[in-house]
Amino acid sequence: MIGPLAGPLLLRPLHCLDAETAHGVTLAALRAGLYPRGGRRADPRLTMRLFDLAFPNPLGMAAGFDKNGEVPDAVLGMGFGFAEVGTVTPRPQPGNPRPRLFRLAADRAVINRFGFNNEGHDALRRRLEARAARGGIVGVNVGANKDSADRVADYVAGIRRFADLASYFTVNVSSPNTPGLRDLQARSSLHELLVRVITARDEEARRIGRAVPVLLKISPDVDQQALEDIAEEVTATAVDGLIVSNTTVSRAGLTERHHAQEAGGLSGRPLFRKSTIVLARMRKLVGPSLPIIGVGGIDSPQAAWTKITAGATLLQLYSALVYEGPGLVGRILAHLSTELERNGLDSLADACGADLEAWSGQDIT
């Protein structure tokens, strides 16, 4: 990443490094155990029981930070309720040429065009096997190799490879950095993908005795008809949940000129409004019961609460840590507890979708 786990005094020197180098330094620090431990007392009102999992709190680290599963236990140790590793592809691939990661400090944003750079299934499996006894919720985000002749088969391979190790799966068809990948969100392609993935998951369940939850991660750059199509396919194929949303190719509203027109997916504060509207619209389409992880632009405690009231069941963040540092995790969790107290609520589930109509009715442009 870009130095997201440093304290305030260390953020500035990390920002003097190029973005991808700073990310590497951050991972190295985590591997060495140099990170702040989550020290605040757990609030039982923030626990979430979804699928067959007990989330100690609703805040997770989004995919992309720990592509190769090097530091999930450090992430959990910082106070996150869950971690997601990947995106992982069957074969290792280098991704796109550097530079491919850019800070837009004036907008509190990041642009990346990594292109699913990762070490492949075998490397991730070795690491997950080595830490399996430690517990904690660690999801696996699966994808397809750029040059694959059958991309759906790559997703199926990921399900089969990690079914005995993943707390849950994320099917990532929404990255803008692999040419043609988002085409898998089109209804006919999505139907085949989800049928084959769920079939593989169910076959593995008979082998291992557990049906690993499967979540679909979607793009914010979809129109209402596409959202309706996705919702119908998710319902028809019994997908267990959604993640809304991935990065955007839009550059609307940016103030910083330097790097603003770099190709890739934009994350951070400018994504918040768009991703939250898409979240609320999807919540209306799928109803109140389907779990949805809200991600995109959460960079403050208030933004986290807003995602919940717009319809999110759980939350993820990543880019905000570049600018806010690791203290953001504790601040968010404390604020969620405060809001429950202020509103007289017993759990976050009671707040989910409280502002659904206000958000779902907004103009997304």
Short mmCIF file of C-alpha atoms in Angstrom, two decimals, residues 12 26 29 33 39 49 54 65 70 119 151 172 202 212 235 274 289 303 308-309 340 346 363:
data_model
loop_
_atom_site.label_atom_id
_atom_site.label_comp_id
_atom_site.label_asym_id
_atom_site.label_seq_id
_atom_site.Cartn_x
_atom_site.Cartn_y
_atom_site.Cartn_z
CA ARG A 12 5.07 11.99 5.98
CA THR A 26 4.42 -1.36 5.18
CA ALA A 29 6.92 -3.82 8.94
CA GLY A 33 5.53 -7.40 13.99
CA GLY A 39 -6.23 -2.11 22.35
CA ARG A 49 -23.13 -13.31 13.21
CA ALA A 54 -18.92 -14.68 14.23
CA PHE A 65 -3.73 -4.69 0.62
CA GLU A 70 1.52 -12.42 4.02
CA GLU A 119 2.17 -15.02 -6.51
CA ARG A 151 -11.68 -17.18 -16.97
CA ASN A 172 -13.98 -10.41 -8.04
CA ASP A 202 -21.32 -27.19 -3.08
CA VAL A 212 -17.98 -21.67 2.34
CA THR A 235 -30.89 -14.31 -5.95
CA LYS A 274 -21.13 6.91 -5.72
CA SER A 289 -31.63 -10.11 4.63
CA ALA A 303 -18.57 7.77 6.86
CA ILE A 308 -24.35 1.14 7.74
CA THR A 309 -27.43 3.32 7.60
CA LEU A 340 -25.73 2.78 18.91
CA ASP A 346 -28.92 -2.90 20.63
CA ASP A 363 -28.74 11.02 -8.56
#
